mmCIF file of C-alpha atoms in Angstrom:
data_model
loop_
_atom_site.group_PDB
_atom_site.id
_atom_site.type_symbol
_atom_site.label_atom_id
_atom_site.label_comp_id
_atom_site.label_asym_id
_atom_site.label_seq_id
_atom_site.Cartn_x
_atom_site.Cartn_y
_atom_site.Cartn_z
ATOM 1 C CA VAL R 1 8.016 -43.135 10.676
ATOM 2 C CA LEU R 2 4.541 -44.748 11.284
ATOM 3 C CA VAL R 3 2.971 -41.228 10.863
ATOM 4 C CA THR R 4 4.731 -40.427 7.338
ATOM 5 C CA GLY R 5 3.993 -43.807 6.014
ATOM 6 C CA ASP R 6 0.315 -43.110 7.358
ATOM 7 C CA GLU R 7 0.510 -46.585 9.577
ATOM 8 C CA LEU R 8 -0.512 -45.207 12.729
ATOM 9 C CA PRO R 9 -2.236 -47.807 14.974
ATOM 10 C CA ASP R 10 -6.074 -47.672 15.963
ATOM 11 C CA LEU R 11 -4.709 -46.682 19.500
ATOM 12 C CA PHE R 12 -1.991 -45.431 21.020
ATOM 13 C CA LEU R 13 -0.095 -43.743 23.839
ATOM 14 C CA CYS R 14 0.952 -40.040 22.809
ATOM 15 C CA LYS R 15 3.333 -37.838 25.318
ATOM 16 C CA GLY R 16 1.492 -34.170 25.718
ATOM 17 C CA ASP R 17 4.342 -32.593 23.730
ATOM 18 C CA MET R 18 3.290 -35.042 20.657
ATOM 19 C CA LEU R 19 -0.253 -34.126 20.622
ATOM 20 C CA ALA R 20 -0.089 -30.723 19.072
ATOM 21 C CA SER R 21 1.485 -31.959 15.717
ATOM 22 C CA LEU R 22 -0.762 -34.720 15.459
ATOM 23 C CA ALA R 23 -3.717 -32.885 16.039
ATOM 24 C CA LYS R 24 -3.037 -30.235 13.702
ATOM 25 C CA ALA R 25 -2.182 -32.563 10.877
ATOM 26 C CA GLY R 26 -5.513 -34.370 11.632
ATOM 27 C CA LYS R 27 -4.150 -37.634 12.723
ATOM 28 C CA ILE R 28 -5.980 -37.932 15.817
ATOM 29 C CA VAL R 29 -9.338 -37.154 17.020
ATOM 30 C CA PRO R 30 -10.622 -34.957 20.025
ATOM 31 C CA VAL R 31 -12.095 -37.040 22.760
ATOM 32 C CA ALA R 32 -14.086 -34.731 24.922
ATOM 33 C CA ASP R 33 -17.539 -34.998 23.029
ATOM 34 C CA LEU R 34 -17.039 -38.795 22.600
ATOM 35 C CA MET R 35 -17.317 -39.233 26.449
ATOM 36 C CA ASP R 36 -20.261 -39.304 28.362
ATOM 37 C CA ASP R 37 -21.314 -37.356 31.724
ATOM 38 C CA ALA R 38 -20.484 -40.402 33.781
ATOM 39 C CA TRP R 39 -16.996 -40.998 32.512
ATOM 40 C CA LYS R 40 -15.961 -37.426 32.673
ATOM 41 C CA ALA R 41 -16.825 -36.864 36.291
ATOM 42 C CA GLU R 42 -14.766 -39.708 37.644
ATOM 43 C CA TYR R 43 -11.671 -38.034 36.356
ATOM 44 C CA LEU R 44 -9.973 -35.487 38.617
ATOM 45 C CA ASP R 45 -10.498 -31.834 38.016
ATOM 46 C CA THR R 46 -6.804 -31.322 36.245
ATOM 47 C CA ALA R 47 -6.524 -34.476 34.786
ATOM 48 C CA PHE R 48 -6.780 -33.365 31.122
ATOM 49 C CA GLY R 49 -4.021 -30.350 31.538
ATOM 50 C CA ASP R 50 -1.613 -32.433 29.439
ATOM 51 C CA ALA R 51 -4.039 -33.731 26.809
ATOM 52 C CA LEU R 52 -4.797 -30.357 25.633
ATOM 53 C CA VAL R 53 -4.031 -28.500 22.390
ATOM 54 C CA ASP R 54 -5.551 -24.848 22.001
ATOM 55 C CA GLY R 55 -7.647 -25.879 24.900
ATOM 56 C CA VAL R 56 -9.519 -29.070 23.169
ATOM 57 C CA ALA R 57 -8.642 -32.535 24.871
ATOM 58 C CA TYR R 58 -7.210 -34.948 22.178
ATOM 59 C CA GLY R 59 -6.463 -37.933 24.825
ATOM 60 C CA PHE R 60 -7.588 -39.903 27.704
ATOM 61 C CA PRO R 61 -5.006 -39.712 30.798
ATOM 62 C CA PHE R 62 -4.507 -42.550 32.819
ATOM 63 C CA GLN R 63 -2.293 -41.273 35.525
ATOM 64 C CA MET R 64 -1.547 -38.088 37.553
ATOM 65 C CA GLN R 65 1.824 -38.442 39.118
ATOM 66 C CA PRO R 66 4.707 -36.052 40.150
ATOM 67 C CA ASN R 67 7.863 -36.514 38.190
ATOM 68 C CA ALA R 68 10.209 -35.844 40.832
ATOM 69 C CA VAL R 69 10.091 -37.927 44.079
ATOM 70 C CA VAL R 70 13.537 -38.156 46.303
ATOM 71 C CA TYR R 71 13.697 -42.029 47.170
ATOM 72 C CA TYR R 72 16.050 -42.210 49.867
ATOM 73 C CA ASN R 73 17.693 -44.840 52.431
ATOM 74 C CA LYS R 74 17.462 -43.500 55.876
ATOM 75 C CA ASP R 75 19.828 -46.056 57.304
ATOM 76 C CA ILE R 76 22.556 -45.321 54.516
ATOM 77 C CA LEU R 77 21.982 -41.450 55.409
ATOM 78 C CA ALA R 78 22.474 -42.424 59.235
ATOM 79 C CA GLU R 79 25.348 -44.445 58.461
ATOM 80 C CA CYS R 80 26.936 -41.481 56.617
ATOM 81 C CA GLY R 81 26.247 -38.989 59.236
ATOM 82 C CA VAL R 82 23.116 -37.258 57.830
ATOM 83 C CA THR R 83 20.867 -37.283 60.429
ATOM 84 C CA SER R 84 17.740 -35.932 58.616
ATOM 85 C CA PHE R 85 16.828 -35.255 55.128
ATOM 86 C CA PRO R 86 18.486 -32.333 53.808
ATOM 87 C CA THR R 87 15.698 -29.304 53.605
ATOM 88 C CA THR R 88 17.706 -26.866 51.732
ATOM 89 C CA TYR R 89 20.213 -27.157 48.845
ATOM 90 C CA THR R 90 22.876 -26.120 50.989
ATOM 91 C CA GLU R 91 22.250 -29.189 53.499
ATOM 92 C CA LEU R 92 22.074 -31.222 50.005
ATOM 93 C CA LEU R 93 25.649 -30.192 49.020
ATOM 94 C CA ALA R 94 27.020 -31.189 52.643
ATOM 95 C CA ALA R 95 25.174 -34.220 52.490
ATOM 96 C CA VAL R 96 26.584 -35.289 49.261
ATOM 97 C CA ASP R 97 30.363 -35.027 50.795
ATOM 98 C CA LEU R 98 29.512 -37.048 53.696
ATOM 99 C CA ILE R 99 27.671 -40.084 51.378
ATOM 100 C CA LYS R 100 30.753 -39.725 49.341
ATOM 101 C CA ALA R 101 32.833 -40.328 52.112
ATOM 102 C CA LYS R 102 31.335 -43.428 53.124
ATOM 103 C CA GLY R 103 31.734 -44.926 49.641
ATOM 104 C CA TYR R 104 28.331 -44.556 48.314
ATOM 105 C CA THR R 105 26.816 -42.711 45.491
ATOM 106 C CA PRO R 106 24.777 -39.946 46.809
ATOM 107 C CA ILE R 107 22.201 -39.605 44.056
ATOM 108 C CA ALA R 108 21.746 -42.576 41.484
ATOM 109 C CA LEU R 109 21.301 -41.436 38.181
ATOM 110 C CA GLY R 110 20.240 -43.165 34.934
ATOM 111 C CA ASN R 111 20.434 -40.720 32.196
ATOM 112 C CA LYS R 112 21.122 -42.860 29.182
ATOM 113 C CA ASP R 113 17.851 -42.032 27.557
ATOM 114 C CA GLN R 114 18.195 -38.413 28.215
ATOM 115 C CA TRP R 115 14.825 -37.553 29.704
ATOM 116 C CA VAL R 116 15.228 -38.657 33.528
ATOM 117 C CA ALA R 117 18.167 -35.752 34.350
ATOM 118 C CA GLU R 118 15.585 -32.944 32.435
ATOM 119 C CA SER R 119 11.904 -34.162 33.294
ATOM 120 C CA CYS R 120 12.930 -35.799 37.009
ATOM 121 C CA LEU R 121 15.397 -33.524 38.205
ATOM 122 C CA LEU R 122 16.410 -30.340 36.424
ATOM 123 C CA ASN R 123 12.156 -29.525 35.834
ATOM 124 C CA THR R 124 11.410 -29.793 39.534
ATOM 125 C CA PHE R 125 14.814 -27.873 40.625
ATOM 126 C CA ALA R 126 13.963 -25.123 38.429
ATOM 127 C CA TYR R 127 10.405 -24.857 40.145
ATOM 128 C CA ARG R 128 12.643 -23.592 43.249
ATOM 129 C CA TYR R 129 13.708 -20.438 41.332
ATOM 130 C CA VAL R 130 10.687 -19.590 39.062
ATOM 131 C CA ASP R 131 6.889 -20.557 39.140
ATOM 132 C CA GLY R 132 3.923 -21.662 37.141
ATOM 133 C CA THR R 133 3.100 -18.088 36.193
ATOM 134 C CA TRP R 134 6.650 -17.604 34.558
ATOM 135 C CA PHE R 135 6.129 -21.138 32.712
ATOM 136 C CA ASP R 136 2.968 -20.269 31.267
ATOM 137 C CA SER R 137 4.509 -17.193 30.192
ATOM 138 C CA LEU R 138 7.286 -18.861 28.454
ATOM 139 C CA LYS R 139 4.996 -21.347 26.950
ATOM 140 C CA ASN R 140 2.931 -18.687 25.623
ATOM 141 C CA LYS R 141 5.605 -16.249 24.604
ATOM 142 C CA THR R 142 4.424 -13.364 26.630
ATOM 143 C CA GLY R 143 7.559 -12.550 28.150
ATOM 144 C CA ALA R 144 9.369 -14.865 30.347
ATOM 145 C CA LYS R 145 12.425 -16.805 28.541
ATOM 146 C CA PHE R 146 14.918 -19.785 29.184
ATOM 147 C CA THR R 147 17.431 -16.907 29.157
ATOM 148 C CA ASP R 148 15.978 -15.123 32.462
ATOM 149 C CA ALA R 149 18.720 -14.380 35.442
ATOM 150 C CA ALA R 150 16.574 -16.815 37.736
ATOM 151 C CA PHE R 151 16.172 -19.941 35.427
ATOM 152 C CA VAL R 152 19.972 -19.414 34.243
ATOM 153 C CA GLN R 153 20.757 -19.528 38.037
ATOM 154 C CA ALA R 154 18.736 -22.866 38.428
ATOM 155 C CA LEU R 155 21.014 -24.293 35.718
ATOM 156 C CA THR R 156 24.188 -22.879 37.364
ATOM 157 C CA ASP R 157 23.313 -24.311 40.807
ATOM 158 C CA PHE R 158 21.988 -27.684 39.210
ATOM 159 C CA GLN R 159 25.297 -28.104 37.275
ATOM 160 C CA ALA R 160 26.980 -27.571 40.683
ATOM 161 C CA LEU R 161 25.418 -30.153 42.062
ATOM 162 C CA ALA R 162 26.664 -32.800 39.595
ATOM 163 C CA THR R 163 30.420 -31.183 39.626
ATOM 164 C CA ALA R 164 30.252 -31.803 43.611
ATOM 165 C CA GLY R 165 30.009 -35.552 42.505
ATOM 166 C CA ALA R 166 26.270 -35.764 43.634
ATOM 167 C CA PHE R 167 25.526 -38.488 40.717
ATOM 168 C CA ASN R 168 27.468 -41.563 39.664
ATOM 169 C CA GLU R 169 30.217 -41.192 36.908
ATOM 170 C CA ASP R 170 28.242 -43.395 34.277
ATOM 171 C CA MET R 171 24.980 -41.298 34.753
ATOM 172 C CA ASN R 172 24.788 -40.877 31.013
ATOM 173 C CA SER R 173 25.614 -44.543 30.147
ATOM 174 C CA ILE R 174 22.989 -46.182 32.298
ATOM 175 C CA ASN R 175 19.012 -46.222 32.303
ATOM 176 C CA ASN R 176 16.561 -45.628 34.577
ATOM 177 C CA ASN R 177 16.011 -49.230 35.529
ATOM 178 C CA GLU R 178 19.611 -49.441 36.396
ATOM 179 C CA MET R 179 19.643 -46.516 38.288
ATOM 180 C CA GLU R 180 16.588 -47.806 40.342
ATOM 181 C CA ALA R 181 19.088 -51.003 40.633
ATOM 182 C CA MET R 182 21.753 -49.199 42.180
ATOM 183 C CA TYR R 183 19.571 -47.944 44.997
ATOM 184 C CA GLU R 184 17.930 -51.292 45.389
ATOM 185 C CA ASN R 185 21.388 -52.973 45.752
ATOM 186 C CA LYS R 186 22.281 -50.416 47.999
ATOM 187 C CA LYS R 187 25.244 -48.645 46.090
ATOM 188 C CA ALA R 188 23.491 -45.535 46.480
ATOM 189 C CA ALA R 189 21.673 -43.297 48.773
ATOM 190 C CA MET R 190 18.885 -42.134 46.957
ATOM 191 C CA PHE R 191 17.600 -41.750 43.627
ATOM 192 C CA ILE R 192 14.846 -39.061 41.656
ATOM 193 C CA GLU R 193 12.290 -40.414 39.480
ATOM 194 C CA GLY R 194 8.808 -40.138 39.273
ATOM 195 C CA ALA R 195 6.128 -41.974 41.509
ATOM 196 C CA TRP R 196 5.529 -44.557 38.684
ATOM 197 C CA ALA R 197 9.146 -45.947 40.146
ATOM 198 C CA LEU R 198 7.462 -46.821 43.371
ATOM 199 C CA GLY R 199 5.922 -50.021 42.087
ATOM 200 C CA ASN R 200 9.338 -51.307 41.185
ATOM 201 C CA ILE R 201 10.825 -50.616 44.340
ATOM 202 C CA ILE R 202 7.570 -52.507 46.004
ATOM 203 C CA LYS R 203 7.997 -55.450 43.644
ATOM 204 C CA ASP R 204 11.932 -55.575 43.415
ATOM 205 C CA ALA R 205 13.599 -54.155 46.314
ATOM 206 C CA PRO R 206 15.012 -56.616 49.015
ATOM 207 C CA GLU R 207 12.749 -56.019 52.274
ATOM 208 C CA ASP R 208 15.443 -54.137 54.350
ATOM 209 C CA VAL R 209 15.475 -51.705 51.767
ATOM 210 C CA LYS R 210 12.021 -51.342 51.566
ATOM 211 C CA ALA R 211 12.022 -50.854 55.509
ATOM 212 C CA ALA R 212 14.557 -48.301 55.303
ATOM 213 C CA THR R 213 12.971 -46.094 51.990
ATOM 214 C CA GLU R 214 11.630 -42.802 53.007
ATOM 215 C CA PHE R 215 10.588 -40.128 50.500
ATOM 216 C CA ALA R 216 11.131 -36.305 50.025
ATOM 217 C CA ALA R 217 10.664 -33.456 47.708
ATOM 218 C CA VAL R 218 13.677 -31.961 45.851
ATOM 219 C CA PRO R 219 15.080 -29.278 48.882
ATOM 220 C CA ALA R 220 14.403 -25.681 48.704
ATOM 221 C CA VAL R 221 16.907 -23.271 47.658
ATOM 222 C CA ASP R 222 17.982 -20.763 50.175
ATOM 223 C CA GLY R 223 17.008 -17.187 49.019
ATOM 224 C CA GLN R 224 15.017 -17.767 46.151
ATOM 225 C CA ALA R 225 11.901 -15.696 46.661
ATOM 226 C CA GLY R 226 10.518 -16.377 42.954
ATOM 227 C CA GLY R 227 10.376 -20.337 43.459
ATOM 228 C CA VAL R 228 7.887 -22.735 44.847
ATOM 229 C CA PRO R 229 9.233 -24.374 47.981
ATOM 230 C CA THR R 230 6.685 -27.377 47.455
ATOM 231 C CA GLY R 231 6.329 -27.370 43.540
ATOM 232 C CA VAL R 232 6.616 -30.549 41.890
ATOM 233 C CA ALA R 233 6.287 -31.039 37.970
ATOM 234 C CA GLY R 234 4.008 -33.554 37.698
ATOM 235 C CA GLY R 235 0.586 -34.623 35.800
ATOM 236 C CA ALA R 236 -0.830 -36.797 33.369
ATOM 237 C CA GLY R 237 2.164 -36.711 30.839
ATOM 238 C CA TRP R 238 0.980 -39.637 28.581
ATOM 239 C CA SER R 239 -2.693 -40.217 27.187
ATOM 240 C CA TYR R 240 -4.361 -42.532 25.086
ATOM 241 C CA VAL R 241 -5.423 -41.208 21.881
ATOM 242 C CA ILE R 242 -7.596 -42.426 18.946
ATOM 243 C CA LYS R 243 -6.423 -42.231 15.367
ATOM 244 C CA ALA R 244 -8.555 -40.071 13.049
ATOM 245 C CA GLY R 245 -10.641 -42.232 10.122
ATOM 246 C CA LEU R 246 -11.761 -44.790 12.135
ATOM 247 C CA THR R 247 -15.267 -46.484 11.455
ATOM 248 C CA GLU R 248 -18.099 -45.748 13.713
ATOM 249 C CA ALA R 249 -17.952 -49.539 15.183
ATOM 250 C CA GLN R 250 -14.054 -49.469 15.319
ATOM 251 C CA GLN R 251 -14.479 -46.087 17.726
ATOM 252 C CA SER R 252 -17.118 -47.356 19.588
ATOM 253 C CA ALA R 253 -14.904 -50.280 20.313
ATOM 254 C CA ALA R 254 -11.885 -48.058 21.186
ATOM 255 C CA LEU R 255 -14.156 -45.799 23.401
ATOM 256 C CA ALA R 256 -15.121 -48.980 25.567
ATOM 257 C CA TYR R 257 -11.646 -50.042 25.823
ATOM 258 C CA TYR R 258 -10.425 -46.907 27.044
ATOM 259 C CA LYS R 259 -13.293 -46.346 29.572
ATOM 260 C CA ALA R 260 -12.335 -49.461 31.112
ATOM 261 C CA ILE R 261 -8.937 -49.013 31.403
ATOM 262 C CA THR R 262 -9.228 -45.136 32.824
ATOM 263 C CA SER R 263 -12.341 -45.602 35.078
ATOM 264 C CA GLY R 264 -14.558 -47.728 37.395
ATOM 265 C CA ASN R 265 -12.237 -50.314 39.020
ATOM 266 C CA TYR R 266 -9.370 -49.219 37.238
ATOM 267 C CA GLY R 267 -8.863 -46.685 39.944
ATOM 268 C CA THR R 268 -8.623 -48.879 42.641
ATOM 269 C CA TYR R 269 -6.661 -51.676 41.074
ATOM 270 C CA ALA R 270 -3.845 -49.022 40.143
ATOM 271 C CA LEU R 271 -3.791 -47.741 43.702
ATOM 272 C CA GLU R 272 -3.097 -51.097 45.125
ATOM 273 C CA ALA R 273 -0.491 -51.844 42.557
ATOM 274 C CA GLY R 274 1.306 -48.892 43.654
ATOM 275 C CA PHE R 275 0.399 -46.532 40.849
ATOM 276 C CA VAL R 276 -1.497 -42.893 40.993
ATOM 277 C CA PRO R 277 -4.398 -43.051 38.423
ATOM 278 C CA ALA R 278 -5.950 -39.797 36.755
ATOM 279 C CA CYS R 279 -9.469 -40.815 38.105
ATOM 280 C CA LYS R 280 -11.157 -40.343 41.622
ATOM 281 C CA THR R 281 -11.038 -43.123 43.849
ATOM 282 C CA ALA R 282 -13.357 -42.825 46.610
ATOM 283 C CA ASN R 283 -13.971 -46.361 47.546
ATOM 284 C CA VAL R 284 -10.258 -47.219 48.191
ATOM 285 C CA ASP R 285 -9.830 -49.474 50.965
ATOM 286 C CA ALA R 286 -6.656 -47.674 52.801
ATOM 287 C CA THR R 287 -5.882 -51.460 54.426
ATOM 288 C CA LYS R 288 -4.957 -52.919 51.120
ATOM 289 C CA LEU R 289 -2.674 -50.548 50.086
ATOM 290 C CA ASP R 290 0.980 -51.240 50.376
ATOM 291 C CA PRO R 291 2.550 -49.582 53.387
ATOM 292 C CA LEU R 292 5.480 -47.919 51.377
ATOM 293 C CA PHE R 293 2.865 -46.329 49.239
ATOM 294 C CA ALA R 294 0.448 -45.154 51.893
ATOM 295 C CA LYS R 295 3.745 -43.418 53.090
ATOM 296 C CA TYR R 296 4.707 -41.844 49.952
ATOM 297 C CA SER R 297 0.657 -40.821 49.315
ATOM 298 C CA ALA R 298 0.599 -38.730 52.434
ATOM 299 C CA LEU R 299 3.705 -36.789 51.537
ATOM 300 C CA ALA R 300 2.708 -36.275 48.080
ATOM 301 C CA SER R 301 -0.750 -34.843 49.170
ATOM 302 C CA THR R 302 1.034 -31.659 50.283
ATOM 303 C CA TRP R 303 2.940 -30.978 47.305
ATOM 304 C CA THR R 304 1.755 -28.212 44.552
ATOM 305 C CA PHE R 305 1.623 -29.894 40.987
ATOM 306 C CA LEU R 306 3.396 -27.693 38.571
ATOM 307 C CA PRO R 307 3.432 -28.088 34.439
ATOM 308 C CA ILE R 308 5.891 -30.621 32.927
ATOM 309 C CA PHE R 309 8.216 -28.758 30.693
ATOM 310 C CA ASP R 310 8.920 -31.412 28.324
ATOM 311 C CA VAL R 311 5.248 -32.281 28.127
ATOM 312 C CA GLN R 312 3.774 -28.916 27.768
ATOM 313 C CA LEU R 313 6.390 -27.325 25.679
ATOM 314 C CA SER R 314 6.887 -28.589 21.730
ATOM 315 C CA SER R 315 8.714 -31.640 21.150
ATOM 316 C CA PRO R 316 11.715 -29.694 19.577
ATOM 317 C CA VAL R 317 11.740 -27.300 22.664
ATOM 318 C CA ALA R 318 11.660 -30.902 24.895
ATOM 319 C CA SER R 319 14.326 -32.866 22.811
ATOM 320 C CA GLU R 320 16.911 -29.641 23.130
ATOM 321 C CA LEU R 321 16.173 -29.508 27.128
ATOM 322 C CA TYR R 322 17.165 -33.347 26.895
ATOM 323 C CA ALA R 323 20.109 -32.765 25.105
ATOM 324 C CA ARG R 324 21.454 -29.848 26.553
ATOM 325 C CA THR R 325 20.874 -31.214 30.446
ATOM 326 C CA GLN R 326 22.696 -34.252 29.537
ATOM 327 C CA GLU R 327 25.420 -31.686 28.434
ATOM 328 C CA LEU R 328 25.642 -29.593 31.114
ATOM 329 C CA LEU R 329 25.767 -32.581 33.695
ATOM 330 C CA ILE R 330 29.162 -33.313 32.444
ATOM 331 C CA ASN R 331 30.227 -29.614 31.722
ATOM 332 C CA ALA R 332 29.987 -29.587 27.906
ATOM 333 C CA THR R 333 28.086 -26.575 27.943
ATOM 334 C CA THR R 334 27.693 -23.785 30.087
ATOM 335 C CA PRO R 335 24.319 -22.709 32.076
ATOM 336 C CA GLN R 336 24.201 -19.493 29.629
ATOM 337 C CA GLU R 337 24.797 -21.411 26.303
ATOM 338 C CA MET R 338 22.288 -23.969 27.612
ATOM 339 C CA ALA R 339 19.558 -21.161 28.183
ATOM 340 C CA GLU R 340 20.377 -19.645 24.782
ATOM 341 C CA SER R 341 20.298 -22.856 22.742
ATOM 342 C CA CYS R 342 16.781 -23.600 24.482
ATOM 343 C CA GLN R 343 15.457 -20.148 23.639
ATOM 344 C CA ALA R 344 16.703 -20.374 19.890
ATOM 345 C CA VAL R 345 14.461 -23.360 19.573
ATOM 346 C CA MET R 346 11.657 -22.081 21.381
ATOM 347 C CA ASP R 347 11.689 -18.633 19.394
ATOM 348 C CA ALA R 348 11.928 -20.918 16.073
ATOM 349 C CA GLN R 349 8.660 -22.825 16.995
#
C-alpha cells in the first residue's frame, strides 16, 4: 500500500525477498558506495548475502542468526524417558511418542502467521535432503526443482512428523510468542525457532526452565547422503534500507543513524542482550554474556549456514511456501501437490 501510494518512509526494514521488486522499481538505493571502508570492514564476510539484488547490496544487515535452533527442556525429556536429545529423525519420532505419553506437547509450534513452520522448521529440515548447491540451482533456474525426488521426500517426512503428533493441534491458530509461552510454562518439551527467540527465553522464562534449557540442531535423517547434517538455514534475513529520492542532508543523516545501530558498540550491546549481530565483535567480554547465550553460541559455532528459502527466493514463491507448508501440516495437501504448486509459482517468476 505504501509503495503504491508513493508513501514509503525514508528508512525502513526490508526482508530479502522484498528487495528485488523495490530495487528494480527504483524505490530504494544501493548502499555499498555510501559506506566508508571502516564501516564495511566491521561487517562479517557473508553478512550482505541476503541484501543483494543482482550482486548489488541494497540494505544494511544488523543480524546473522540461524533460523532453526531447537530449544529443549532436558528435565522434561528425562521425565519422559528420553535420555539424550535425538540425533536422527528416527530417534525423534520415537521421542515424540514417549513425550506424548507423559502428557506434554513434543514440539510447540505457533504458525498462525505462516512463516514459522516453513522458515524455522521445514527450511532446515529440507537441508537434511538437499544442499546449498541444489538451492543455488533452484534459485538460478539451472536445473533443480521443488519437484525433485529429494525435496519431495523431505516434504513427505516433515508431514509424517506432524501426523505422528509432534506438534500441538492448535499450531495454526497461535503465533510464535504463544509458542514460546508453551515452552516457558512447561507445556511443551521443545520448540524450534531462530536464535532471536533466545532473548525472550532469557528475559521471560522461569529460572527452573532456563536452568533446564539446552540447544540442538534439527536431527539428521538416516540414509540421506545428499543433505547437510550440520546445515542450518540462516543469515541476515532483514536489512535496513534507504528510500530513493532523499536530499543529501537526509541521506547523510540516514547513514549516520544506520552506522550507529549496525557497527561500533552495537555488536557488544547486542551480544550482551542475547542477540547475534552482523558486525564483528572482537572486544566482547565473555563474562558479561548470559550463560544460556554462551551455551548456545558454543553450539552454533559448529553449524554451517545455508540460504533461507523465504529470504532469497521471490516474495510470491515465499508466500506459496508459507501457505502450502501450513496446509501440509494438517494434511490439506500432499507433498507432491505442494512441490508442484511451489514450482509453478517459481516458473512464473
